[in-house]
Amino acid sequence: MKHTKKSCESAGVLSLEEMGWDVDLADAFSRYTGPYIPGRVACRQKTTYEVYLDHGFIQAGITGALRRAGKVPAVGDFVVLLHQPETGTSVIVDILPRKTVFTRGLPGRDGTDQVIAANIDTVFIVTAAGPDLNARRLERYRALVHSSGAQPVILINKADLANDPAALADEISQVTGGVPVVTLSALTRSGLSGLDPYLVPGSTVVLIGSSGVGKSTLINTLLGDAVQETTCIREYDGKGRHQTTVRQMFVLGSGTLVIDNPGLREVGIGTAGSGLAEAFPDIVSLAAGCRFPDCTHDHEPRCAVREAVESGLLSHDRLDNYLRLSRELAFEQEKAETGLVRIERKRWKHVGKLSHDLRNMKER
Ligand SMILES: Nc1nc2c(ncn2[C@@H]2O[C@H](COP(=O)(O)OP(=O)(O)OP(=O)(O)O)[C@@H](O)[C@H]2O)c(=O)[nH]1
Ligand SMILES: [Mg+2]
Ligand SMILES: [Zn+2]
């Protein structure tokens, strides 16, 4: 497979359609008449966005209205842009409806989930042979991916460091409930062809995983180019290791869009509630046999889930992990809701002030 150069350099090679533009997006965009153009966000740096256009590329800011509404474009978003001839700059005025949203699960300050990327077809959950390989962590990532609507694939990188890569893959496959597992080495290129089914033209893949598992190395290998040397957005983290600090979309020679990500340190579960059920289908079906419909499988009598653990049908670790994740979820949801209440309150204060001002005007 031939792969070409990176992001901004390769920008302009694709048409909107080749980036995933479809009738739904065209329909949503059609209500913008005037000097508007559509694009797709490739990179976000503080206040500037790099946006792919139909066979083009542009740098843009966002409107104050969008920022005030808390609508922050994410990498992968299709957006509406307006060129401002007076300043010679372009601004993003709207975000078109997202097909999938992949959130970090950690609510932002206002209680909303932090969006990692939008309009994603496939998520490569990258881990590496060695200490990072951890079934519990993978389960956690899977729960996040499942609620996003994208297809998860687990990549075990650094296969060159494993004594028996095939055995590793087998072991991980036991606990991933049918999610495909690909073992490879970004360094030696072994196993790389296992990714071919997902690297199809026009589809968008995002790479997530702990820092240091080799996400950027894999992207370089797929691009056939050292991206780090051509992008300035890497910084030294003091631990003697380079680290990606910005999310960025690249175009592979295959026509696939690939998004590199900074290593995720803490992956919360956020409001990805439905993802929990997807990651633990065994527990969900067991729970149907619990005496209480709202059983937490913690202390209630006649709990079918705990009985399954006692009879050896379900592993104790797995239930533990499930319980921990659901507690975390409840906590995050509460935080999110408190955030919402705060926003509501602010809005009512604003409305209150408005009607007060209006009354004053009438009285005058
Ligand atoms: N042995 C071996 N080392 C690898 C492989 N892939 C990556 N590495 C090394 O792992 C280290 C980290 O690689 P990166 O690509 O920067 O990791 P990352 O996941 O992008 O890390 P962050 O950007 O911090 O999230 C580098 O020293 C790579 O050379 C591999 O397949 N085998
Ligand atoms: Mg990286
Ligand atoms: Zn129960």
mmCIF file of C-alpha atoms and ligand atoms in Angstrom, residues 210-217 228 234 241-246 260-263, ligand 2:
data_model
loop_
_atom_site.group_PDB
_atom_site.id
_atom_site.type_symbol
_atom_site.label_atom_id
_atom_site.label_comp_id
_atom_site.label_asym_id
_atom_site.label_seq_id
_atom_site.Cartn_x
_atom_site.Cartn_y
_atom_site.Cartn_z
ATOM 1 C CA SER A 210 -2.026 5.522 26.655
ATOM 2 C CA SER A 211 0.971 7.724 26.037
ATOM 3 C CA GLY A 212 3.910 5.862 24.557
ATOM 4 C CA VAL A 213 2.097 2.889 23.021
ATOM 5 C CA GLY A 214 3.164 4.038 19.556
ATOM 6 C CA LYS A 215 0.164 5.811 18.024
ATOM 7 C CA SER A 216 2.235 8.477 16.271
ATOM 8 C CA THR A 217 4.842 5.943 15.217
ATOM 9 C CA GLN A 228 6.978 14.676 13.724
ATOM 10 C CA ARG A 234 5.329 18.226 19.670
ATOM 11 C CA ARG A 241 10.069 11.306 25.482
ATOM 12 C CA HIS A 242 8.263 13.188 22.770
ATOM 13 C CA GLN A 243 4.577 13.332 23.092
ATOM 14 C CA THR A 244 1.724 14.356 20.859
ATOM 15 C CA THR A 245 -0.051 17.384 22.274
ATOM 16 C CA VAL A 246 -2.559 18.154 19.572
ATOM 17 C CA ASP A 260 -3.639 11.089 15.929
ATOM 18 C CA ASN A 261 -4.349 11.872 19.551
ATOM 19 C CA PRO A 262 -2.391 12.864 22.599
ATOM 20 C CA GLY A 263 -2.141 9.883 24.970
HETATM 21 MG MG MG B 2 1.820 10.483 19.794
#
